[in-house]
């Protein structure tokens, strides 16, 4: 979304080459985050991408990678366990430290959440930790094995079905999961912790969030994900989680820096790679999306280009009227401006000038409705309309602007 993605590779705990993606903000960089995916998932989980997008909007780069033996990473999954996941996280942090900057943030989903809780104290640069649907006990993952657990303990290994996929698990995985005391790691975390969990999570129950919260020291926060499922398959749930995390992190990371320091700052618009039309828009330190409605093939994740034009006209009108009211010491109530845009046929334009009527085809028409709180005399209404027409954006839209294009 609001980032560009780089494909990376680094060496994991066992010497296997692990596949990673580094989602870099298209603007000022505040920090690096490391994302740990859920048990048997991968870095390409849709929820992980959406969460990374929201963090990128706040200037946070996110590295997400496949643990050994999963996704596009090399290695044998059957030889891995929770301890190897922790070791892979340490290897990923070391890679970031050597080639970019050490991670300031750890984010983990499900068993990945348990892993970041276990490893956080071993990465000194980490300033904050966030978990999503994390278990309070590493051994919780064994509940997903059902009757296969008995077969593993009896035979030393067994093939299990997890979310419709077959995995070979060995007894060492079971023993390692039972050996970890996650609550001790949480109690000694000494870092700000954000816990996100869905009350209706059928995979990792909400009681796990309560246990983690009670074990942790302040500062700690809990956010309910309401009706979300464990994998945050609804895009709105994943986006909400990302926004909450990015907003919470602003308390623990260095302040953002503006894009430019000159009198006039550029606006940068960049394709995000999500959907057909979505673009990230940066103006100074401000970030938002531009998109098209779903009816036009977009994701409806932000205003359309013409919405931005309408916003510019509305905002400029309101500001211009406020400057005028303050200058004239008029007790003007709160100003509201509704702007609509349409393309109409020139013959249907009752307000067009004769010169405009002489043209053909369709023209752009912006309709502006100004509302003022409180009583406004008829005389003042006329003056308000006159001043509104002097708004710089209004003049720009009505004039013939010059646009210079440079292709690099």
PDB file of C-alpha atoms in Angstrom, residues 1-261:
ATOM      1  CA  UNK A   1       0.000   0.000   0.000  1.00  0.00           C
ATOM      2  CA  UNK A   2       1.902   3.103   1.104  1.00  0.00           C
ATOM      3  CA  UNK A   3       5.280   1.466   0.499  1.00  0.00           C
ATOM      4  CA  UNK A   4       7.581  -0.158  -1.986  1.00  0.00           C
ATOM      5  CA  UNK A   5       8.567  -3.750  -1.365  1.00  0.00           C
ATOM      6  CA  UNK A   6      12.067  -5.172  -1.616  1.00  0.00           C
ATOM      7  CA  UNK A   7      12.702  -8.915  -1.808  1.00  0.00           C
ATOM      8  CA  UNK A   8      15.484  -9.996   0.548  1.00  0.00           C
ATOM      9  CA  UNK A   9      17.262 -13.151   1.629  1.00  0.00           C
ATOM     10  CA  UNK A  10      19.242 -13.835   4.772  1.00  0.00           C
ATOM     11  CA  UNK A  11      20.697 -16.821   6.577  1.00  0.00           C
ATOM     12  CA  UNK A  12      18.525 -18.321   9.292  1.00  0.00           C
ATOM     13  CA  UNK A  13      19.490 -20.114  12.493  1.00  0.00           C
ATOM     14  CA  UNK A  14      20.313 -23.402  10.725  1.00  0.00           C
ATOM     15  CA  UNK A  15      22.171 -21.925   7.777  1.00  0.00           C
ATOM     16  CA  UNK A  16      19.128 -22.170   5.490  1.00  0.00           C
ATOM     17  CA  UNK A  17      18.361 -19.188   3.264  1.00  0.00           C
ATOM     18  CA  UNK A  18      15.205 -17.432   4.437  1.00  0.00           C
ATOM     19  CA  UNK A  19      12.982 -15.373   2.139  1.00  0.00           C
ATOM     20  CA  UNK A  20      11.869 -11.939   3.292  1.00  0.00           C
ATOM     21  CA  UNK A  21      10.099  -8.817   2.150  1.00  0.00           C
ATOM     22  CA  UNK A  22      11.017  -5.358   3.359  1.00  0.00           C
ATOM     23  CA  UNK A  23       8.157  -2.889   3.011  1.00  0.00           C
ATOM     24  CA  UNK A  24       9.742   0.565   2.854  1.00  0.00           C
ATOM     25  CA  UNK A  25       7.729   3.788   3.298  1.00  0.00           C
ATOM     26  CA  UNK A  26       7.650   6.094   0.303  1.00  0.00           C
ATOM     27  CA  UNK A  27       8.910   8.956   2.425  1.00  0.00           C
ATOM     28  CA  UNK A  28      10.541   9.799   5.762  1.00  0.00           C
ATOM     29  CA  UNK A  29      11.712   6.709   7.650  1.00  0.00           C
ATOM     30  CA  UNK A  30      11.148   6.666  11.414  1.00  0.00           C
ATOM     31  CA  UNK A  31      11.952   3.091  12.383  1.00  0.00           C
ATOM     32  CA  UNK A  32      12.189  -0.549  11.346  1.00  0.00           C
ATOM     33  CA  UNK A  33       9.793  -3.234  12.532  1.00  0.00           C
ATOM     34  CA  UNK A  34      10.103  -7.009  12.428  1.00  0.00           C
ATOM     35  CA  UNK A  35       6.925  -9.037  11.807  1.00  0.00           C
ATOM     36  CA  UNK A  36       6.607 -12.693  12.851  1.00  0.00           C
ATOM     37  CA  UNK A  37       3.834 -14.677  11.150  1.00  0.00           C
ATOM     38  CA  UNK A  38       1.531 -17.266  12.684  1.00  0.00           C
ATOM     39  CA  UNK A  39       2.181 -21.008  12.986  1.00  0.00           C
ATOM     40  CA  UNK A  40       2.496 -22.622   9.505  1.00  0.00           C
ATOM     41  CA  UNK A  41       1.556 -19.281   7.863  1.00  0.00           C
ATOM     42  CA  UNK A  42       3.880 -17.157   5.733  1.00  0.00           C
ATOM     43  CA  UNK A  43       5.088 -13.613   5.269  1.00  0.00           C
ATOM     44  CA  UNK A  44       2.588 -13.206   2.417  1.00  0.00           C
ATOM     45  CA  UNK A  45      -0.514 -13.569   4.575  1.00  0.00           C
ATOM     46  CA  UNK A  46      -2.956 -10.843   3.472  1.00  0.00           C
ATOM     47  CA  UNK A  47      -3.297  -9.531   7.026  1.00  0.00           C
ATOM     48  CA  UNK A  48       0.479  -9.110   7.309  1.00  0.00           C
ATOM     49  CA  UNK A  49       0.563  -7.064   4.093  1.00  0.00           C
ATOM     50  CA  UNK A  50      -2.217  -4.774   5.242  1.00  0.00           C
ATOM     51  CA  UNK A  51      -0.681  -4.239   8.667  1.00  0.00           C
ATOM     52  CA  UNK A  52       2.649  -3.405   7.018  1.00  0.00           C
ATOM     53  CA  UNK A  53       0.850  -0.888   4.818  1.00  0.00           C
ATOM     54  CA  UNK A  54      -0.577   0.982   7.790  1.00  0.00           C
ATOM     55  CA  UNK A  55       2.802   1.092   9.513  1.00  0.00           C
ATOM     56  CA  UNK A  56       4.403   2.366   6.321  1.00  0.00           C
ATOM     57  CA  UNK A  57       1.958   5.276   6.351  1.00  0.00           C
ATOM     58  CA  UNK A  58       3.555   6.275   9.664  1.00  0.00           C
ATOM     59  CA  UNK A  59       7.069   5.977   8.250  1.00  0.00           C
ATOM     60  CA  UNK A  60       7.811   2.538   9.708  1.00  0.00           C
ATOM     61  CA  UNK A  61       9.562  -0.014   7.478  1.00  0.00           C
ATOM     62  CA  UNK A  62       8.429  -3.593   8.064  1.00  0.00           C
ATOM     63  CA  UNK A  63      10.477  -6.716   7.431  1.00  0.00           C
ATOM     64  CA  UNK A  64       8.366  -9.889   7.262  1.00  0.00           C
ATOM     65  CA  UNK A  65       9.948 -13.240   6.500  1.00  0.00           C
ATOM     66  CA  UNK A  66       9.178 -16.937   6.244  1.00  0.00           C
ATOM     67  CA  UNK A  67      10.466 -19.046   9.101  1.00  0.00           C
ATOM     68  CA  UNK A  68      12.696 -22.005   8.228  1.00  0.00           C
ATOM     69  CA  UNK A  69      10.859 -24.589   6.141  1.00  0.00           C
ATOM     70  CA  UNK A  70       7.830 -22.398   5.437  1.00  0.00           C
ATOM     71  CA  UNK A  71       6.718 -20.276   2.498  1.00  0.00           C
ATOM     72  CA  UNK A  72       9.643 -19.493   0.197  1.00  0.00           C
ATOM     73  CA  UNK A  73      12.333 -20.188   2.792  1.00  0.00           C
ATOM     74  CA  UNK A  74      14.675 -23.125   2.627  1.00  0.00           C
ATOM     75  CA  UNK A  75      15.053 -25.744   5.335  1.00  0.00           C
ATOM     76  CA  UNK A  76      13.093 -28.658   6.740  1.00  0.00           C
ATOM     77  CA  UNK A  77       9.992 -27.664   8.700  1.00  0.00           C
ATOM     78  CA  UNK A  78       9.989 -30.980  10.590  1.00  0.00           C
ATOM     79  CA  UNK A  79      13.317 -30.036  12.181  1.00  0.00           C
ATOM     80  CA  UNK A  80      12.053 -26.687  13.466  1.00  0.00           C
ATOM     81  CA  UNK A  81      10.351 -25.719  16.706  1.00  0.00           C
ATOM     82  CA  UNK A  82       9.531 -22.658  18.773  1.00  0.00           C
ATOM     83  CA  UNK A  83      13.169 -22.207  19.781  1.00  0.00           C
ATOM     84  CA  UNK A  84      14.238 -22.218  16.129  1.00  0.00           C
ATOM     85  CA  UNK A  85      11.627 -19.558  15.368  1.00  0.00           C
ATOM     86  CA  UNK A  86      13.104 -17.386  18.097  1.00  0.00           C
ATOM     87  CA  UNK A  87      16.574 -17.995  16.648  1.00  0.00           C
ATOM     88  CA  UNK A  88      15.325 -17.030  13.178  1.00  0.00           C
ATOM     89  CA  UNK A  89      13.954 -13.786  14.620  1.00  0.00           C
ATOM     90  CA  UNK A  90      17.343 -13.024  16.124  1.00  0.00           C
ATOM     91  CA  UNK A  91      18.963 -13.708  12.744  1.00  0.00           C
ATOM     92  CA  UNK A  92      16.463 -11.394  11.052  1.00  0.00           C
ATOM     93  CA  UNK A  93      17.142  -8.640  13.582  1.00  0.00           C
ATOM     94  CA  UNK A  94      20.867  -9.062  13.061  1.00  0.00           C
ATOM     95  CA  UNK A  95      20.404  -8.805   9.297  1.00  0.00           C
ATOM     96  CA  UNK A  96      18.472  -5.549   9.681  1.00  0.00           C
ATOM     97  CA  UNK A  97      21.104  -4.250  12.111  1.00  0.00           C
ATOM     98  CA  UNK A  98      23.934  -4.924   9.667  1.00  0.00           C
ATOM     99  CA  UNK A  99      22.297  -3.795   6.425  1.00  0.00           C
ATOM    100  CA  UNK A 100      19.700  -1.198   7.464  1.00  0.00           C
ATOM    101  CA  UNK A 101      18.929  -0.413  11.092  1.00  0.00           C
ATOM    102  CA  UNK A 102      18.086  -2.638  14.040  1.00  0.00           C
ATOM    103  CA  UNK A 103      14.349  -3.119  14.601  1.00  0.00           C
ATOM    104  CA  UNK A 104      12.720  -0.758  17.087  1.00  0.00           C
ATOM    105  CA  UNK A 105       9.423  -2.628  16.926  1.00  0.00           C
ATOM    106  CA  UNK A 106       8.448  -6.292  17.100  1.00  0.00           C
ATOM    107  CA  UNK A 107       5.031  -7.447  15.894  1.00  0.00           C
ATOM    108  CA  UNK A 108       3.880 -11.040  16.118  1.00  0.00           C
ATOM    109  CA  UNK A 109       0.732 -12.840  15.020  1.00  0.00           C
ATOM    110  CA  UNK A 110      -0.466 -15.938  16.893  1.00  0.00           C
ATOM    111  CA  UNK A 111       2.569 -18.161  17.648  1.00  0.00           C
ATOM    112  CA  UNK A 112       4.644 -15.404  16.054  1.00  0.00           C
ATOM    113  CA  UNK A 113       3.328 -13.192  18.843  1.00  0.00           C
ATOM    114  CA  UNK A 114       4.636 -15.647  21.410  1.00  0.00           C
ATOM    115  CA  UNK A 115       7.979 -15.638  19.590  1.00  0.00           C
ATOM    116  CA  UNK A 116       8.375 -11.847  19.702  1.00  0.00           C
ATOM    117  CA  UNK A 117       7.507 -11.857  23.404  1.00  0.00           C
ATOM    118  CA  UNK A 118      10.202 -14.460  24.001  1.00  0.00           C
ATOM    119  CA  UNK A 119      12.891 -12.719  21.923  1.00  0.00           C
ATOM    120  CA  UNK A 120      12.248  -9.033  22.725  1.00  0.00           C
ATOM    121  CA  UNK A 121      14.597  -8.836  25.703  1.00  0.00           C
ATOM    122  CA  UNK A 122      17.430 -10.174  23.528  1.00  0.00           C
ATOM    123  CA  UNK A 123      17.177  -7.328  21.002  1.00  0.00           C
ATOM    124  CA  UNK A 124      18.274  -4.235  22.946  1.00  0.00           C
ATOM    125  CA  UNK A 125      17.167  -1.760  20.266  1.00  0.00           C
ATOM    126  CA  UNK A 126      13.504  -2.812  20.535  1.00  0.00           C
ATOM    127  CA  UNK A 127      11.371  -0.043  22.021  1.00  0.00           C
ATOM    128  CA  UNK A 128       7.891  -1.563  21.724  1.00  0.00           C
ATOM    129  CA  UNK A 129       6.178  -4.921  21.152  1.00  0.00           C
ATOM    130  CA  UNK A 130       2.738  -5.703  19.715  1.00  0.00           C
ATOM    131  CA  UNK A 131       0.990  -9.069  19.551  1.00  0.00           C
ATOM    132  CA  UNK A 132      -2.095 -10.180  17.620  1.00  0.00           C
ATOM    133  CA  UNK A 133      -4.015 -13.247  18.751  1.00  0.00           C
ATOM    134  CA  UNK A 134      -1.007 -14.564  20.669  1.00  0.00           C
ATOM    135  CA  UNK A 135      -1.175 -17.548  23.052  1.00  0.00           C
ATOM    136  CA  UNK A 136      -0.107 -17.082  26.673  1.00  0.00           C
ATOM    137  CA  UNK A 137       1.558 -20.489  26.616  1.00  0.00           C
ATOM    138  CA  UNK A 138       3.685 -21.869  23.774  1.00  0.00           C
ATOM    139  CA  UNK A 139       2.225 -25.284  24.487  1.00  0.00           C
ATOM    140  CA  UNK A 140      -1.153 -23.941  23.347  1.00  0.00           C
ATOM    141  CA  UNK A 141      -0.148 -24.748  19.773  1.00  0.00           C
ATOM    142  CA  UNK A 142      -0.280 -28.439  20.658  1.00  0.00           C
ATOM    143  CA  UNK A 143      -4.065 -28.195  21.078  1.00  0.00           C
ATOM    144  CA  UNK A 144      -4.304 -27.793  17.308  1.00  0.00           C
ATOM    145  CA  UNK A 145      -2.747 -31.213  16.785  1.00  0.00           C
ATOM    146  CA  UNK A 146      -5.738 -33.155  18.110  1.00  0.00           C
ATOM    147  CA  UNK A 147      -5.291 -36.926  18.051  1.00  0.00           C
ATOM    148  CA  UNK A 148      -2.034 -36.490  16.110  1.00  0.00           C
ATOM    149  CA  UNK A 149      -0.331 -35.395  19.334  1.00  0.00           C
ATOM    150  CA  UNK A 150      -0.610 -38.900  20.778  1.00  0.00           C
ATOM    151  CA  UNK A 151       0.794 -40.367  17.557  1.00  0.00           C
ATOM    152  CA  UNK A 152       3.751 -37.984  17.662  1.00  0.00           C
ATOM    153  CA  UNK A 153       4.571 -38.853  21.277  1.00  0.00           C
ATOM    154  CA  UNK A 154       4.208 -42.569  20.623  1.00  0.00           C
ATOM    155  CA  UNK A 155       6.001 -42.849  17.279  1.00  0.00           C
ATOM    156  CA  UNK A 156       8.359 -39.881  17.502  1.00  0.00           C
ATOM    157  CA  UNK A 157       6.822 -38.197  14.448  1.00  0.00           C
ATOM    158  CA  UNK A 158       3.523 -37.944  12.597  1.00  0.00           C
ATOM    159  CA  UNK A 159       1.960 -36.120   9.687  1.00  0.00           C
ATOM    160  CA  UNK A 160      -0.669 -33.627  10.827  1.00  0.00           C
ATOM    161  CA  UNK A 161      -3.317 -31.676   8.965  1.00  0.00           C
ATOM    162  CA  UNK A 162      -3.220 -27.979   9.770  1.00  0.00           C
ATOM    163  CA  UNK A 163      -5.648 -25.687   7.960  1.00  0.00           C
ATOM    164  CA  UNK A 164      -5.911 -28.170   5.097  1.00  0.00           C
ATOM    165  CA  UNK A 165      -2.156 -28.619   4.667  1.00  0.00           C
ATOM    166  CA  UNK A 166      -0.005 -31.595   5.648  1.00  0.00           C
ATOM    167  CA  UNK A 167       3.018 -31.078   7.907  1.00  0.00           C
ATOM    168  CA  UNK A 168       5.424 -33.552   9.461  1.00  0.00           C
ATOM    169  CA  UNK A 169       5.974 -32.831  13.163  1.00  0.00           C
ATOM    170  CA  UNK A 170       8.480 -34.578  15.398  1.00  0.00           C
ATOM    171  CA  UNK A 171       8.505 -35.210  19.105  1.00  0.00           C
ATOM    172  CA  UNK A 172      11.210 -32.597  19.616  1.00  0.00           C
ATOM    173  CA  UNK A 173       8.686 -29.940  18.515  1.00  0.00           C
ATOM    174  CA  UNK A 174       6.266 -31.046  21.231  1.00  0.00           C
ATOM    175  CA  UNK A 175       8.929 -31.186  23.927  1.00  0.00           C
ATOM    176  CA  UNK A 176      10.309 -27.781  22.977  1.00  0.00           C
ATOM    177  CA  UNK A 177       6.849 -26.179  23.075  1.00  0.00           C
ATOM    178  CA  UNK A 178       6.199 -27.550  26.554  1.00  0.00           C
ATOM    179  CA  UNK A 179       9.578 -26.407  27.850  1.00  0.00           C
ATOM    180  CA  UNK A 180       9.020 -22.675  27.294  1.00  0.00           C
ATOM    181  CA  UNK A 181       7.638 -20.481  30.071  1.00  0.00           C
ATOM    182  CA  UNK A 182       6.312 -17.524  28.133  1.00  0.00           C
ATOM    183  CA  UNK A 183       4.801 -15.756  31.147  1.00  0.00           C
ATOM    184  CA  UNK A 184       8.263 -15.377  32.666  1.00  0.00           C
ATOM    185  CA  UNK A 185       9.448 -13.670  29.475  1.00  0.00           C
ATOM    186  CA  UNK A 186       6.404 -11.372  29.529  1.00  0.00           C
ATOM    187  CA  UNK A 187       6.953 -10.461  33.183  1.00  0.00           C
ATOM    188  CA  UNK A 188      10.561  -9.470  32.475  1.00  0.00           C
ATOM    189  CA  UNK A 189       9.831  -7.733  29.171  1.00  0.00           C
ATOM    190  CA  UNK A 190      10.311  -4.152  30.440  1.00  0.00           C
ATOM    191  CA  UNK A 191       9.085  -2.732  27.129  1.00  0.00           C
ATOM    192  CA  UNK A 192       5.746  -1.147  26.149  1.00  0.00           C
ATOM    193  CA  UNK A 193       3.343  -3.892  25.103  1.00  0.00           C
ATOM    194  CA  UNK A 194       0.201  -3.739  22.966  1.00  0.00           C
ATOM    195  CA  UNK A 195      -2.060  -6.803  22.970  1.00  0.00           C
ATOM    196  CA  UNK A 196      -4.665  -7.169  20.223  1.00  0.00           C
ATOM    197  CA  UNK A 197      -7.093 -10.066  20.405  1.00  0.00           C
ATOM    198  CA  UNK A 198     -10.535 -10.977  19.109  1.00  0.00           C
ATOM    199  CA  UNK A 199     -13.086 -12.070  21.746  1.00  0.00           C
ATOM    200  CA  UNK A 200     -14.480 -14.624  19.280  1.00  0.00           C
ATOM    201  CA  UNK A 201     -11.094 -16.056  18.263  1.00  0.00           C
ATOM    202  CA  UNK A 202     -11.772 -19.769  17.940  1.00  0.00           C
ATOM    203  CA  UNK A 203      -8.118 -20.734  17.513  1.00  0.00           C
ATOM    204  CA  UNK A 204      -6.497 -18.884  20.418  1.00  0.00           C
ATOM    205  CA  UNK A 205      -9.099 -17.974  23.005  1.00  0.00           C
ATOM    206  CA  UNK A 206      -9.448 -14.476  24.459  1.00  0.00           C
ATOM    207  CA  UNK A 207      -8.372 -15.780  27.879  1.00  0.00           C
ATOM    208  CA  UNK A 208      -4.821 -15.871  26.489  1.00  0.00           C
ATOM    209  CA  UNK A 209      -4.847 -12.096  26.049  1.00  0.00           C
ATOM    210  CA  UNK A 210      -5.954 -11.714  29.655  1.00  0.00           C
ATOM    211  CA  UNK A 211      -3.129 -13.927  30.921  1.00  0.00           C
ATOM    212  CA  UNK A 212      -0.512 -12.027  28.910  1.00  0.00           C
ATOM    213  CA  UNK A 213      -1.902  -8.696  30.082  1.00  0.00           C
ATOM    214  CA  UNK A 214      -1.839  -9.716  33.752  1.00  0.00           C
ATOM    215  CA  UNK A 215       1.714 -11.063  33.443  1.00  0.00           C
ATOM    216  CA  UNK A 216       3.055  -7.905  31.788  1.00  0.00           C
ATOM    217  CA  UNK A 217       4.186  -4.770  33.535  1.00  0.00           C
ATOM    218  CA  UNK A 218       3.118  -1.284  32.563  1.00  0.00           C
ATOM    219  CA  UNK A 219       3.066   0.337  30.079  1.00  0.00           C
ATOM    220  CA  UNK A 220       0.684  -2.198  28.588  1.00  0.00           C
ATOM    221  CA  UNK A 221      -2.472  -1.825  26.507  1.00  0.00           C
ATOM    222  CA  UNK A 222      -5.223  -4.096  25.229  1.00  0.00           C
ATOM    223  CA  UNK A 223      -7.365  -3.589  22.132  1.00  0.00           C
ATOM    224  CA  UNK A 224     -10.328  -5.791  21.264  1.00  0.00           C
ATOM    225  CA  UNK A 225     -10.619  -6.853  17.632  1.00  0.00           C
ATOM    226  CA  UNK A 226     -14.342  -7.454  18.131  1.00  0.00           C
ATOM    227  CA  UNK A 227     -15.725  -9.916  15.564  1.00  0.00           C
ATOM    228  CA  UNK A 228     -12.429 -10.620  13.759  1.00  0.00           C
ATOM    229  CA  UNK A 229     -11.315 -14.183  13.179  1.00  0.00           C
ATOM    230  CA  UNK A 230      -7.895 -15.501  14.107  1.00  0.00           C
ATOM    231  CA  UNK A 231      -6.288 -14.801  10.721  1.00  0.00           C
ATOM    232  CA  UNK A 232      -7.923 -11.370  10.292  1.00  0.00           C
ATOM    233  CA  UNK A 233      -9.258 -12.488   6.929  1.00  0.00           C
ATOM    234  CA  UNK A 234     -11.611  -9.516   6.715  1.00  0.00           C
ATOM    235  CA  UNK A 235      -9.517  -6.679   5.218  1.00  0.00           C
ATOM    236  CA  UNK A 236     -11.203  -4.153   7.518  1.00  0.00           C
ATOM    237  CA  UNK A 237     -10.049  -6.082  10.596  1.00  0.00           C
ATOM    238  CA  UNK A 238      -6.447  -6.237   9.382  1.00  0.00           C
ATOM    239  CA  UNK A 239      -6.460  -2.551   8.438  1.00  0.00           C
ATOM    240  CA  UNK A 240      -7.909  -1.627  11.832  1.00  0.00           C
ATOM    241  CA  UNK A 241      -5.203  -3.634  13.600  1.00  0.00           C
ATOM    242  CA  UNK A 242      -2.522  -1.904  11.538  1.00  0.00           C
ATOM    243  CA  UNK A 243      -3.906   1.553  12.283  1.00  0.00           C
ATOM    244  CA  UNK A 244      -4.125   0.839  16.000  1.00  0.00           C
ATOM    245  CA  UNK A 245      -0.544  -0.422  16.116  1.00  0.00           C
ATOM    246  CA  UNK A 246       0.831   2.493  14.081  1.00  0.00           C
ATOM    247  CA  UNK A 247      -1.084   5.030  16.178  1.00  0.00           C
ATOM    248  CA  UNK A 248       0.060   3.439  19.440  1.00  0.00           C
ATOM    249  CA  UNK A 249       3.675   3.394  18.280  1.00  0.00           C
ATOM    250  CA  UNK A 250       3.769   7.181  17.857  1.00  0.00           C
ATOM    251  CA  UNK A 251       4.219   7.423  21.642  1.00  0.00           C
ATOM    252  CA  UNK A 252       7.368   5.328  21.581  1.00  0.00           C
ATOM    253  CA  UNK A 253       9.159   6.334  18.389  1.00  0.00           C
ATOM    254  CA  UNK A 254      10.979   9.480  17.362  1.00  0.00           C
ATOM    255  CA  UNK A 255       8.778  12.191  15.930  1.00  0.00           C
ATOM    256  CA  UNK A 256       8.169  12.173  12.191  1.00  0.00           C
ATOM    257  CA  UNK A 257      10.132  14.609  10.065  1.00  0.00           C
ATOM    258  CA  UNK A 258       8.531  16.697   7.334  1.00  0.00           C
ATOM    259  CA  UNK A 259       9.212  15.785   3.736  1.00  0.00           C
ATOM    260  CA  UNK A 260      10.616  19.242   3.014  1.00  0.00           C
ATOM    261  CA  UNK A 261      11.641  22.341   4.909  1.00  0.00           C
TER     262      UNK A 261
END
